[in-house]
Amino acid sequence: SLDFWRLLYALLKQIHGGKWTESDAIDNQIRFVKSALWYHGYGRPELYRLPSDGSAGSRELLLAFSWLLHRISLLEELLARNRVKTGDETSVCTCEDALPNSQKSTTEMAPEYGPEDRIDVRYLQWLNGRLRFQWRSLHAQHQEQCKLLHKIHLFTSGSHVDQILGHFSVTEADLVRQPENYKQLLQLLESETMQLKAFLEWKQLEPVYWQWMETVLDNMAEEGNMCESQDAHVEKSRLPKATSCCPWADGLTGQIDRLSRDLMTLRDQLHKLVTHRKTAWCEKV
C-alpha cells in the first residue's frame, strides 16, 4: 500500500503540474492524493478513512487508480503532458480585444448592509483590477508569441525538405543555430518512444485488467453485503430493547419492521436481477 500511495502521488503531481521528489513525507503525499482524488470527484468514503501512515488500504488504492484510468484517461493525459514539444504549438485566444472599461461607481456597487455584516467593496475592486491586469498581460504575451512564431516561419520559408510544410519549426531553427542540442532532443524522443510502446502494450492487455477488476469489485460487494446484513441484525435485535419502555412506540416499531422486511425483499430481488444480467452479459461476451 505504501508503494501504491507513492505511485498515485507521482502520477497526480504530474497531472496537476507540480514538482515532486521522493523525499517528501509520506503523510504529505497521502494528504495530496486524497485532496486530488476529491478534486476529481472520487466519492468513496473508505479511501478518505485510510490512515495517514500508509500502512493499509491497498485494495482501496487499486480501486481509486482504476477509477482514474476510466474517469480522466490518466495514461492519455500523462502522454499528452510528457509529449516532446517542437515549439510551434499555440492556443486560440478567445478573449475580447476591447475589454469593457466602464465600471460602476463605489456607491452603485456597494450593497447596503448593516454594521455587523459590512463588506469592504474596495478590496473586491482591487482583486478584480488585479485579475484584469494579469489577464491583459497574458493576452499580450500570447500575441507576442504568435508574432515571433510567425517570424520564424516567414524567414525559413522554402528551406524545409518537406515542400508541404515549407518552413522550419522552432526546434529545427534552434538546432540549426545550436547543433550540439540534438543529443538532448534525441534522448527526449527516445523516452517518448518508450512511453508510446508501453502504452500500446497496455492497450493490448487492458481487457484482462478490467476483467480482473470486475472480480475485485464483486468481492468487495459481497463483503459489503455481509457487513450490511450483520449491521441489520444487530440493529434489529437492539430496537425492541430500546423502545420497550415506551408504550406509544409499539406501532412505530411495527412499521419500521415491516419497512425493513420490504427493503430486504427488494434488495434480494435486485441482487437476483443483477446476477441474471451479469450472467447474460458474460455469455454474450
Tab-separated table of C-alpha atoms in Angstrom:
chain	number	residue	atom	x	y	z
A	1	SER	CA	0.000	0.000	0.000
A	2	LEU	CA	2.894	2.370	0.695
A	3	ASP	CA	4.255	1.911	-2.837
A	4	PHE	CA	0.754	2.466	-4.210
A	5	TRP	CA	0.456	5.777	-2.339
A	6	ARG	CA	3.792	6.896	-3.828
A	7	LEU	CA	2.704	5.846	-7.311
A	8	LEU	CA	-0.543	7.817	-7.132
A	9	TYR	CA	1.339	10.779	-5.696
A	10	ALA	CA	3.827	10.819	-8.585
A	11	LEU	CA	1.121	10.436	-11.241
A	12	LEU	CA	-1.240	13.057	-9.819
A	13	LYS	CA	1.618	15.505	-9.291
A	14	GLN	CA	2.395	15.274	-13.000
A	15	ILE	CA	-1.261	15.770	-13.881
A	16	HIS	CA	-1.512	18.911	-11.762
A	17	GLY	CA	1.795	20.304	-12.990
A	18	GLY	CA	3.613	20.297	-9.678
A	19	LYS	CA	7.150	19.307	-8.740
A	20	TRP	CA	7.599	16.197	-6.674
A	21	THR	CA	10.507	14.440	-5.003
A	22	GLU	CA	10.771	11.041	-3.372
A	23	SER	CA	11.967	12.717	-0.164
A	24	ASP	CA	8.518	14.204	0.537
A	25	ALA	CA	6.987	12.975	3.766
A	26	ILE	CA	4.536	10.133	3.308
A	27	ASP	CA	1.780	11.915	5.226
A	28	ASN	CA	2.086	14.894	2.869
A	29	GLN	CA	1.920	12.556	-0.119
A	30	ILE	CA	-1.194	10.831	1.234
A	31	ARG	CA	-2.832	14.179	2.009
A	32	PHE	CA	-2.154	15.383	-1.534
A	33	VAL	CA	-3.503	12.176	-3.110
A	34	LYS	CA	-6.710	12.394	-1.076
A	35	SER	CA	-7.229	16.054	-1.964
A	36	ALA	CA	-6.537	15.413	-5.664
A	37	LEU	CA	-8.990	12.495	-5.758
A	38	TRP	CA	-11.590	14.644	-4.001
A	39	TYR	CA	-10.961	17.375	-6.585
A	40	HIS	CA	-11.617	14.942	-9.436
A	41	GLY	CA	-14.857	13.786	-7.808
A	42	TYR	CA	-13.912	10.461	-6.229
A	43	GLY	CA	-16.555	9.986	-3.543
A	44	ARG	CA	-15.828	6.632	-1.909
A	45	PRO	CA	-15.556	7.406	1.836
A	46	GLU	CA	-13.489	4.305	2.629
A	47	LEU	CA	-10.463	5.832	0.910
A	48	TYR	CA	-10.557	9.017	2.965
A	49	ARG	CA	-10.701	6.982	6.196
A	50	LEU	CA	-7.371	5.270	5.474
A	51	PRO	CA	-4.556	6.013	7.951
A	52	SER	CA	-2.030	8.725	7.117
A	53	ASP	CA	0.976	6.422	7.620
A	54	GLY	CA	0.206	4.361	4.500
A	55	SER	CA	0.017	1.071	6.387
A	56	ALA	CA	-3.284	-0.132	4.897
A	57	GLY	CA	-5.662	0.283	2.007
A	58	SER	CA	-4.017	-1.427	-0.969
A	59	ARG	CA	-7.350	-2.583	-2.415
A	60	GLU	CA	-8.950	0.841	-1.979
A	61	LEU	CA	-5.961	2.403	-3.739
A	62	LEU	CA	-6.293	-0.099	-6.573
A	63	LEU	CA	-9.940	0.873	-6.938
A	64	ALA	CA	-9.060	4.594	-6.957
A	65	PHE	CA	-6.314	4.001	-9.536
A	66	SER	CA	-8.747	2.145	-11.805
A	67	TRP	CA	-11.284	4.942	-11.365
A	68	LEU	CA	-8.668	7.462	-12.525
A	69	LEU	CA	-7.875	5.309	-15.557
A	70	HIS	CA	-11.513	5.323	-16.574
A	71	ARG	CA	-12.660	8.778	-15.458
A	72	ILE	CA	-9.885	11.166	-16.530
A	73	SER	CA	-7.989	8.902	-19.008
A	74	LEU	CA	-4.911	9.007	-16.787
A	75	LEU	CA	-2.430	7.419	-19.199
A	76	GLU	CA	-3.518	9.514	-22.173
A	77	GLU	CA	-3.239	12.631	-20.021
A	78	LEU	CA	0.306	11.708	-18.979
A	79	LEU	CA	1.328	11.056	-22.593
A	80	ALA	CA	-0.054	14.429	-23.643
A	81	ARG	CA	1.784	16.256	-20.854
A	82	ASN	CA	5.099	14.450	-21.429
A	83	ARG	CA	4.991	14.884	-25.199
A	84	VAL	CA	8.082	16.459	-26.756
A	85	LYS	CA	7.025	19.928	-27.862
A	86	THR	CA	8.522	21.387	-31.026
A	87	GLY	CA	7.677	24.944	-30.010
A	88	ASP	CA	5.072	25.590	-32.714
A	89	GLU	CA	2.037	24.919	-30.524
A	90	THR	CA	-0.185	27.862	-29.742
A	91	SER	CA	-3.708	28.084	-28.422
A	92	VAL	CA	-6.521	30.092	-29.937
A	93	CYS	CA	-7.087	33.243	-27.908
A	94	THR	CA	-10.801	33.688	-27.258
A	95	CYS	CA	-10.610	36.836	-25.155
A	96	GLU	CA	-12.100	40.031	-26.487
A	97	ASP	CA	-9.767	42.731	-27.798
A	98	ALA	CA	-11.767	45.584	-26.337
A	99	LEU	CA	-12.406	44.756	-22.721
A	100	PRO	CA	-15.186	46.798	-21.132
A	101	ASN	CA	-13.681	49.749	-19.299
A	102	SER	CA	-16.889	51.138	-17.888
A	103	GLN	CA	-17.187	50.424	-14.197
A	104	LYS	CA	-19.834	51.493	-11.787
A	105	SER	CA	-19.017	53.865	-9.002
A	106	THR	CA	-18.402	52.673	-5.484
A	107	THR	CA	-21.786	53.851	-4.289
A	108	GLU	CA	-23.559	51.909	-7.028
A	109	MET	CA	-21.667	48.675	-6.437
A	110	ALA	CA	-21.659	48.715	-2.649
A	111	PRO	CA	-24.707	46.952	-1.202
A	112	GLU	CA	-26.412	48.296	1.857
A	113	TYR	CA	-25.501	46.098	4.813
A	114	GLY	CA	-25.739	46.626	8.475
A	115	PRO	CA	-22.700	47.423	10.636
A	116	GLU	CA	-22.414	43.774	11.704
A	117	ASP	CA	-22.021	42.302	8.162
A	118	ARG	CA	-20.298	45.106	6.276
A	119	ILE	CA	-18.201	44.106	3.221
A	120	ASP	CA	-15.173	46.092	2.059
A	121	VAL	CA	-16.014	46.652	-1.602
A	122	ARG	CA	-12.690	48.355	-2.227
A	123	TYR	CA	-10.859	45.096	-1.580
A	124	LEU	CA	-13.097	43.287	-4.076
A	125	GLN	CA	-12.478	46.038	-6.631
A	126	TRP	CA	-8.739	45.698	-6.062
A	127	LEU	CA	-8.928	41.931	-6.653
A	128	ASN	CA	-10.975	42.492	-9.804
A	129	GLY	CA	-8.462	45.030	-11.116
A	130	ARG	CA	-5.538	42.722	-10.374
A	131	LEU	CA	-7.235	39.858	-12.210
A	132	ARG	CA	-7.960	42.064	-15.225
A	133	PHE	CA	-4.336	43.277	-15.289
A	134	GLN	CA	-2.971	39.711	-15.227
A	135	TRP	CA	-5.426	38.669	-17.954
A	136	ARG	CA	-4.280	41.532	-20.190
A	137	SER	CA	-0.620	40.682	-19.530
A	138	LEU	CA	-1.277	37.065	-20.518
A	139	HIS	CA	-3.080	38.212	-23.655
A	140	ALA	CA	-0.159	40.480	-24.617
A	141	GLN	CA	2.369	37.652	-24.093
A	142	HIS	CA	0.240	35.352	-26.218
A	143	GLN	CA	0.167	37.875	-29.066
A	144	GLU	CA	3.957	38.361	-28.819
A	145	GLN	CA	4.477	34.593	-29.004
A	146	CYS	CA	2.346	34.403	-32.146
A	147	LYS	CA	4.340	37.239	-33.768
A	148	LEU	CA	7.698	35.585	-33.025
A	149	LEU	CA	6.422	32.234	-34.279
A	150	HIS	CA	5.246	33.884	-37.492
A	151	LYS	CA	8.678	35.491	-37.993
A	152	ILE	CA	10.442	32.121	-37.694
A	153	HIS	CA	8.068	30.537	-40.211
A	154	LEU	CA	8.423	33.505	-42.567
A	155	PHE	CA	12.242	33.689	-42.509
A	156	THR	CA	12.666	29.920	-43.023
A	157	SER	CA	10.046	29.628	-45.746
A	158	GLY	CA	11.199	27.337	-48.569
A	159	SER	CA	14.110	25.847	-46.581
A	160	HIS	CA	12.453	22.650	-45.405
A	161	VAL	CA	12.864	19.347	-47.207
A	162	ASP	CA	9.133	18.735	-46.895
A	163	GLN	CA	7.613	21.018	-49.519
A	164	ILE	CA	4.164	20.723	-47.956
A	165	LEU	CA	5.414	22.157	-44.678
A	166	GLY	CA	7.772	24.608	-46.343
A	167	HIS	CA	9.367	26.134	-43.215
A	168	PHE	CA	11.364	25.161	-40.153
A	169	SER	CA	9.808	24.651	-36.772
A	170	VAL	CA	11.126	26.402	-33.687
A	171	THR	CA	13.034	23.279	-32.636
A	172	GLU	CA	14.595	22.870	-36.090
A	173	ALA	CA	15.608	26.530	-36.190
A	174	ASP	CA	17.199	26.169	-32.749
A	175	LEU	CA	19.117	23.056	-33.889
A	176	VAL	CA	20.459	24.981	-36.870
A	177	ARG	CA	21.798	27.667	-34.532
A	178	GLN	CA	22.939	25.251	-31.797
A	179	PRO	CA	23.587	21.777	-33.316
A	180	GLU	CA	25.003	20.428	-30.034
A	181	ASN	CA	21.478	20.357	-28.575
A	182	TYR	CA	20.390	17.499	-30.820
A	183	LYS	CA	21.642	14.892	-28.301
A	184	GLN	CA	19.231	16.133	-25.648
A	185	LEU	CA	16.381	16.199	-28.168
A	186	LEU	CA	17.251	12.659	-29.253
A	187	GLN	CA	17.088	11.446	-25.654
A	188	LEU	CA	13.691	13.066	-25.189
A	189	LEU	CA	12.371	11.460	-28.373
A	190	GLU	CA	13.677	8.037	-27.317
A	191	SER	CA	11.986	8.411	-23.928
A	192	GLU	CA	8.714	9.364	-25.580
A	193	THR	CA	9.011	6.380	-27.950
A	194	MET	CA	9.442	4.030	-24.980
A	195	GLN	CA	6.348	5.505	-23.334
A	196	LEU	CA	4.330	5.039	-26.521
A	197	LYS	CA	5.476	1.416	-26.831
A	198	ALA	CA	4.478	0.767	-23.216
A	199	PHE	CA	1.107	2.393	-23.856
A	200	LEU	CA	0.485	0.167	-26.911
A	201	GLU	CA	1.366	-2.900	-24.853
A	202	TRP	CA	-1.045	-1.743	-22.146
A	203	LYS	CA	-3.863	-1.300	-24.669
A	204	GLN	CA	-3.433	-4.930	-25.727
A	205	LEU	CA	-3.638	-6.165	-22.125
A	206	GLU	CA	-6.247	-3.691	-20.913
A	207	PRO	CA	-9.263	-6.066	-21.307
A	208	VAL	CA	-7.551	-8.563	-18.992
A	209	TYR	CA	-7.050	-5.844	-16.384
A	210	TRP	CA	-10.694	-4.757	-16.413
A	211	GLN	CA	-11.858	-8.370	-16.247
A	212	TRP	CA	-9.729	-8.802	-13.138
A	213	MET	CA	-11.119	-5.565	-11.673
A	214	GLU	CA	-14.647	-6.953	-12.096
A	215	THR	CA	-13.734	-9.828	-9.759
A	216	VAL	CA	-12.275	-7.331	-7.263
A	217	LEU	CA	-15.499	-5.326	-7.331
A	218	ASP	CA	-17.590	-8.470	-6.898
A	219	ASN	CA	-15.575	-9.483	-3.823
A	220	MET	CA	-15.911	-6.011	-2.332
A	221	ALA	CA	-19.666	-6.027	-2.997
A	222	GLU	CA	-20.066	-9.412	-1.301
A	223	GLU	CA	-18.120	-8.248	1.744
A	224	GLY	CA	-20.212	-5.068	1.855
A	225	ASN	CA	-23.445	-7.075	1.757
A	226	MET	CA	-22.223	-9.304	4.604
A	227	CYS	CA	-21.364	-6.261	6.721
A	228	GLU	CA	-24.731	-4.670	5.975
A	229	SER	CA	-26.624	-7.849	6.915
A	230	GLN	CA	-24.694	-8.116	10.186
A	231	ASP	CA	-25.412	-4.488	10.977
A	232	ALA	CA	-29.074	-5.007	10.132
A	233	HIS	CA	-29.325	-7.994	12.510
A	234	VAL	CA	-27.646	-6.019	15.274
A	235	GLU	CA	-29.960	-3.057	14.822
A	236	LYS	CA	-32.982	-5.332	14.650
A	237	SER	CA	-32.068	-7.017	17.917
A	238	ARG	CA	-31.397	-3.699	19.650
A	239	LEU	CA	-34.563	-1.925	18.530
A	240	PRO	CA	-37.184	-3.659	20.743
A	241	LYS	CA	-34.941	-3.256	23.815
A	242	ALA	CA	-34.611	0.467	23.198
A	243	THR	CA	-38.324	1.053	22.672
A	244	SER	CA	-39.858	-1.464	25.063
A	245	CYS	CA	-40.219	1.182	27.775
A	246	CYS	CA	-42.333	3.463	25.543
A	247	PRO	CA	-45.968	2.332	25.246
A	248	TRP	CA	-46.637	4.589	22.262
A	249	ALA	CA	-43.669	3.218	20.273
A	250	ASP	CA	-45.168	-0.222	19.543
A	251	GLY	CA	-46.932	0.934	16.395
A	252	LEU	CA	-43.849	2.769	15.171
A	253	THR	CA	-41.681	-0.291	15.794
A	254	GLY	CA	-44.093	-2.468	13.794
A	255	GLN	CA	-43.998	-0.044	10.886
A	256	ILE	CA	-40.188	0.020	10.957
A	257	ASP	CA	-40.083	-3.797	10.997
A	258	ARG	CA	-42.418	-4.034	8.024
A	259	LEU	CA	-40.378	-1.438	6.153
A	260	SER	CA	-37.158	-3.337	6.934
A	261	ARG	CA	-38.656	-6.600	5.621
A	262	ASP	CA	-39.809	-4.859	2.458
A	263	LEU	CA	-36.374	-3.372	1.918
A	264	MET	CA	-34.674	-6.726	2.476
A	265	THR	CA	-37.036	-8.367	-0.017
A	266	LEU	CA	-36.376	-5.636	-2.556
A	267	ARG	CA	-32.614	-5.974	-2.034
A	268	ASP	CA	-32.773	-9.738	-2.655
A	269	GLN	CA	-34.784	-9.207	-5.822
A	270	LEU	CA	-32.321	-6.612	-7.086
A	271	HIS	CA	-29.409	-8.909	-6.272
A	272	LYS	CA	-31.001	-11.745	-8.279
A	273	LEU	CA	-31.694	-9.373	-11.168
A	274	VAL	CA	-28.099	-8.105	-11.221
A	275	THR	CA	-26.751	-11.671	-11.110
A	276	HIS	CA	-29.003	-12.694	-14.010
A	277	ARG	CA	-27.991	-9.643	-16.059
A	278	LYS	CA	-24.305	-10.258	-15.374
A	279	THR	CA	-24.592	-13.915	-16.386
A	280	ALA	CA	-26.366	-12.980	-19.612
A	281	TRP	CA	-23.738	-10.341	-20.344
A	282	CYS	CA	-20.864	-12.790	-19.774
A	283	GLU	CA	-22.488	-15.315	-22.107
A	284	LYS	CA	-22.933	-12.605	-24.731
A	285	VAL	CA	-19.270	-11.571	-24.425
